[in-house]
Amino acid sequence: MVGVMDATEAVENRGWTLTHQRADVGFTVLHQRVQLDIDLARRKLRGSTEITISPHSADLKTLRLNCRQCDLNRLSINGKPSASMTYTDPYKQSRLSWNAGVNQHHMLQERLEGQLRVPPPEPELVINLPKSVRILELDPDTTLDRAGKASGDPMVVDVTQNTKPAIDQTTRFTPIIISVDFSIDEIRDGLQFVGCNSGDLQFPHAYTQNSLPGAACCLFPCLDAVDSRSTWEISIKCPRTIGDAFKMSTSLGSASINGFSGTEPQQAVMEQLHSLSDEEEVLDLVVICSGDMTDEIIDPRDPTKKTSSFTCTTPIAPQHIGFAIGPFEHADLAAFRESDEDDKLGQNAVPAIDFFTLTYGSYPFSSYKLCFLEDLMQDCVETASLSLCSTRLLFPEDIIEPLDRVTRQLVYTLARQWSGVNIIPKEPADTWAVVGMAYFITDMFMRKLSGNNEYRYQQKKASDRVCGLDVARPSIYDTGKILWLEPSQAEFLALKSPLVLFILDRRLQKASGSSGFSRIISRVFLNAKVGDMANGALNTASFQKTCERLGHAKLDVFFAQWVYGAGCPKFRVTQRFNKKRLVVEMLIQQVQGDAQPEVDIDPNTFMRDVKEDLQGIFAGAVQPAFTGPMTIRIHEADGTPYEHIVEIKEVMTKFDIPYNTKYKRLKRSRRQKERTTGPAIDFTAENHDDVLLYCLGDVLQTEEEVREWRLSEWSKEEEDKMSQESYEWIRMDADFEWICKMQLNQPGYMYLSQLQQDRDVVAQLESIQFMAASREHPLVSTIFIRTLMDSRYFHGIRTAAAAALARLAKDEIGWVGLFHLEKAFQEFFCLPGSKMTRSNDFSDRASYYIQCAIPRAIAKIRDNSGKAPLTARKLLYEKLRYNDNSNNEFSDSHYLATLMNALADSVSSAIPQQSETFDAGTNDGDELAFFHSCLEEIDRYRRIDEWIPSYHNILSTTSLDCKRRLMTSGGIPTRAADFLQYTQDGCYSDLRLTAFSSLVDLGLTRNDHVLRWFLFVLGTDPSPYIRERMLHLFGKSLGLTAVGETLHPTPASSAPQPTALIIEQDSSTQARQDDLARRKTISGALSALRADLAANTTLQSSLWQAISSPALTLPQLGALLEICSLLYEPQTSILVALKYPRYWQCRSSGRTTLPGTSKPSLVLTFSHTRKIRTKLIPKIPLHTAVVQQAPLPTPALKRSGSSSSTATAPLRLSIKPPKKPGTPGLPQSAGMPAPATPMEGAKPKLTLKLNVKGPSKGAGPGTPRE
């Protein structure tokens, strides 16, 4: 199989190094104690750490640790100072000292090569053990705890009982204690300060950035690797209140603060202090940290400070140590639990923890905390017993839309405490198992919370997404190896991994009758707890063995296809009923190996594709055949389902399924009439031929409703054909054991039976998808509208039916789909007998989803020319204009955003034409007026949002997105100013990013001013979230340029009309080949990108300024350097800039009386001119100038500030007034021309410093030369 390189293989390319295994450092960390003193006002840190290590051998001579951006003040080994060490801080090497440019990017990459590699990074601190430190072998009977102390000490608690060290414990050596005192004056990584800058009005707080690789060693020296796990003691000192944090810095001024130099100006601190109210100043600062709090004491020497101490007795990696400091509000989640569960599960449990604990095993830590923070780079970051979450996840109780998404995200964050923090992947390739287990148990809880229908519906939607995305990708096993290269791969891994475990659970339950995968997860968690899993590290091989042992099945083929293999199967199924043999003949073909059309490069994933191409990472080979059991369920004429399990072993599988029922299928029209008007059917044995099952979708059946709703029925020919069928429908993969695309040549009326009679939402959704892709017919619209109107269906099926109705709004069938959508909206949400919308009522969530789905569907309706019909546009405009939320207890911000998006989609497809030659007709004038009314309505909500902000400024965000689409279609002029005003500081972060994204999509970053501002924000914005998203947008901008997409769209008014004469001219063959290459191949896109941007000097200068910014994190710096390596050829050179000399000019200010003098003096002002001297001029010979006017003062040479014997002091030319009048003129040695005007009583204004390089002839060695 073609895939990524082997785990031990290293590939070096453009400064990046790919290594997956960390070399043995020669020791194991047993325990680490960290003490930090954090100054919020000055954004500085001071601390110390004590690391207890266990050597692997007595020959250990060198200790290698990770340490970044720290200034080491003291280092000792076992209490003895160590002077022999090497410390290389990558942040001090992250900037070239000379005037470099983008062509010198490789010189900076070579400096940071060790830190830009995949985690774990190269050690920065190398310590040579002193000769006085001896490593002795211990008695084998001696037991050490994790702190390195003997177990005989009564004050020592053994914390190793829950885990086994990764090394062999039969050989023990005396532990070594490394003590380091350090300070950090300029924090770039590892710790984020919010609300501490001037102008930042957020509450001051700080938190760790655990999402960055190597973030832990940016705060304290450690062995920063995920497999280096130890116990911890952490003490954090900080101000007691917000006021104490800033008053202390203000009172000390420029003096030293806790050892920090007070060189920073006090203006920012004063502004922040003055912006706080009296109530805000007294808010207590709370320290939240991984582990359990042991005590919190007030500093006895400084009552404005306090120290919080924490311990973590479960061994964890440094990257799982996190903390936050701020004026947080405390909420006890246990208060929301039922009282009868307290005695059973304790006081600190919450429903999700209750479920995980009872189902999969005890919680690995003693407490759990959630802390919501501003500007967090990711939505959630998991640390030991603490999850750092973004405030973007918070929403008030009147908001409906993000409820399910945020709930699943928070539950997954909790699940990561079991699988992700307590259990870690042994190798990067094993990440899929850890991530998959966390999402699997998350989905199990969501099934309990939301119901089985919601669970299976989401699983089906995820399966369809995987089938669409898993094309030309590595396997999930190989994807773990390249997560360092492009973090966006984690999204695909999080999508497919739990689905693979889901189908494994389905197969194990059917094969062995066991409890499925839940029992396997419980055993994995138990192994980690009792120590059977070394260091808590899980690998794929041992995971497979556990599944086989508990599932009682061999899984070599399953893991080879779904874990180590890539892609998903595509089945093409044909079936035919053989009346003579009474069997159903079936043929299943796998067609995933067929030639696939070559797709264009996606600008959104351009940077990922480029990185994979340069690193030699290829997609896995397409598997010609997937094997395994498949359940086929045939619903025969009597309504009885018969299940048949077939084994798929080859690309083409043929088999016969026996038929069991002798009764024929009833006509559907007959069923409907009997249901509504006929007498009850006798279901006795004598009337078996009339067996009839009534199920969903049997609404709108009366003759009056059929006429009013313009419904259609089956024709006589179709009824006759249906009556000849021997079974109702066939369901492939009925037990959801495959992630696949299934194409079954089953008639549409059989899919209708499946939609109405199968209670599984997956089967219903498959029916909707098949009929939506079929030919437009009024009968299909009738089926969909009955599905939409039947409230017994799951809301996801009803919304899918609404979306499918948009395809049936065609002129050929009388726009019946549009009529049905409009009629359904009027029936559900308008006043009786009127088209006026009722006041919103979102108390029923299912009804709310339908109310949002219908406008989305109407917005997709197009006529044969690609334009939205005027009826659809006016309908959406009226719903937006007359929206009423006065009597609704829920916010309508997301609903308004849905209407605005729908109106913009519809209007952008039908831009009215404005002719300059002919007068517009009445219809054109009406359409133009309506178009401007739509624009005004969208902009009205944007203005409302400025005065009454919506949730996350969603109305302003949607308004900007609507403008972008209208500009893209040519409906309104493209103006950068409409978006630039929202890119400034002070706007909500997502609103700023939407504005920047619109600038990129419209191609406005080609403007030098916009590009300069874009890269300035990317390099200097204080929010890491903004910088990370801007980096992604920058890659998308490069992708748009590389593939040659239209950057400045042609207005619709200038587009050719269908009736106009179009003259086509063939372009050259080479031009077509170049255009095809840049759209299809990475090499062609890169070549075109370099050619387009080669002469862009603004990009070169702005990009290098962003690289030189001190605000960037190290990974962000590495990403920008990699972009430089793609665009520019490296040049090993140093540019030296010298200033040309300029001519002097002299200006006389006349005579004036200077302060302290009694006589007027002549004032001369010397200054540089703009005239540059570029040619050498001959030396001016010295001569004696005889002056007949008043004598000049006598110059004298002397050393300033020192005695004449000091040779190092600079020479200074001083001029003294003459003692007697009439003294001869200027001596010849001075070499100065005589001024035209006497200088009586004037004080000297000019000072000359002479550079002396050696003694003059005949002078002593210490005598300076004149």
mmCIF file of N, CA and C in Angstrom, residues 17 67 88 130 137 143 148 261 290 292 422 494 527 541 553 642 802 882 900 924 970 1194 1258:
data_model
loop_
_atom_site.group_PDB
_atom_site.id
_atom_site.type_symbol
_atom_site.label_atom_id
_atom_site.label_comp_id
_atom_site.label_asym_id
_atom_site.label_seq_id
_atom_site.Cartn_x
_atom_site.Cartn_y
_atom_site.Cartn_z
ATOM 1 N N THR A 17 11.779 19.038 9.550
ATOM 2 C CA THR A 17 12.299 17.699 9.782
ATOM 3 C C THR A 17 11.185 16.841 10.331
ATOM 4 N N CYS A 67 13.718 23.923 27.312
ATOM 5 C CA CYS A 67 13.590 25.211 28.002
ATOM 6 C C CYS A 67 13.629 26.310 26.957
ATOM 7 N N THR A 88 20.407 27.187 24.511
ATOM 8 C CA THR A 88 20.131 27.878 23.253
ATOM 9 C C THR A 88 18.654 28.235 23.221
ATOM 10 N N PRO A 130 28.229 17.468 37.156
ATOM 11 C CA PRO A 130 29.517 17.699 37.836
ATOM 12 C C PRO A 130 30.150 16.374 38.261
ATOM 13 N N GLU A 137 24.136 2.486 42.265
ATOM 14 C CA GLU A 137 23.062 1.525 42.109
ATOM 15 C C GLU A 137 22.444 1.232 43.467
ATOM 16 N N THR A 143 12.439 0.452 47.660
ATOM 17 C CA THR A 143 11.333 0.962 46.835
ATOM 18 C C THR A 143 11.329 2.483 46.907
ATOM 19 N N GLY A 148 11.323 10.135 44.335
ATOM 20 C CA GLY A 148 12.691 9.691 44.470
ATOM 21 C C GLY A 148 13.109 9.410 45.893
ATOM 22 N N SER A 261 12.864 44.181 36.053
ATOM 23 C CA SER A 261 13.282 45.550 35.807
ATOM 24 C C SER A 261 12.103 46.344 35.298
ATOM 25 N N SER A 290 -4.406 22.431 37.096
ATOM 26 C CA SER A 290 -4.521 20.982 37.049
ATOM 27 C C SER A 290 -4.171 20.391 38.413
ATOM 28 N N ASP A 292 -5.236 18.906 42.363
ATOM 29 C CA ASP A 292 -6.084 19.264 43.504
ATOM 30 C C ASP A 292 -5.429 20.370 44.307
ATOM 31 N N ASN A 422 -5.428 10.775 30.475
ATOM 32 C CA ASN A 422 -5.015 9.605 31.252
ATOM 33 C C ASN A 422 -4.426 8.524 30.348
ATOM 34 N N ALA A 494 -10.989 13.090 13.505
ATOM 35 C CA ALA A 494 -12.073 13.101 14.489
ATOM 36 C C ALA A 494 -13.403 12.692 13.874
ATOM 37 N N ASN A 527 -7.127 -1.308 32.343
ATOM 38 C CA ASN A 527 -5.706 -1.627 32.185
ATOM 39 C C ASN A 527 -4.825 -0.421 32.486
ATOM 40 N N ALA A 541 -1.618 -2.126 17.903
ATOM 41 C CA ALA A 541 -1.505 -3.581 17.958
ATOM 42 C C ALA A 541 -2.140 -4.145 19.228
ATOM 43 N N ALA A 553 -13.498 -12.565 18.178
ATOM 44 C CA ALA A 553 -13.471 -12.563 16.714
ATOM 45 C C ALA A 553 -12.100 -12.097 16.249
ATOM 46 N N TYR A 642 -37.626 -9.908 6.467
ATOM 47 C CA TYR A 642 -36.788 -11.094 6.542
ATOM 48 C C TYR A 642 -35.336 -10.650 6.349
ATOM 49 N N ALA A 802 -37.818 19.204 2.997
ATOM 50 C CA ALA A 802 -37.947 20.607 2.586
ATOM 51 C C ALA A 802 -36.831 21.003 1.636
ATOM 52 N N TYR A 882 -41.167 41.610 7.626
ATOM 53 C CA TYR A 882 -42.269 41.595 8.585
ATOM 54 C C TYR A 882 -42.049 40.586 9.702
ATOM 55 N N MET A 900 -31.632 36.453 6.072
ATOM 56 C CA MET A 900 -30.734 37.342 5.341
ATOM 57 C C MET A 900 -29.879 36.561 4.347
ATOM 58 N N ASP A 924 -38.458 45.936 -15.614
ATOM 59 C CA ASP A 924 -37.073 46.139 -15.198
ATOM 60 C C ASP A 924 -36.980 47.188 -14.110
ATOM 61 N N GLY A 970 -21.658 40.759 -8.884
ATOM 62 C CA GLY A 970 -21.695 42.005 -9.635
ATOM 63 C C GLY A 970 -22.900 42.864 -9.331
ATOM 64 N N THR A 1194 40.986 80.771 20.424
ATOM 65 C CA THR A 1194 42.024 79.760 20.180
ATOM 66 C C THR A 1194 41.494 78.374 20.518
ATOM 67 N N GLY A 1258 56.794 59.990 16.676
ATOM 68 C CA GLY A 1258 57.577 60.541 17.778
ATOM 69 C C GLY A 1258 56.838 60.610 19.079
#
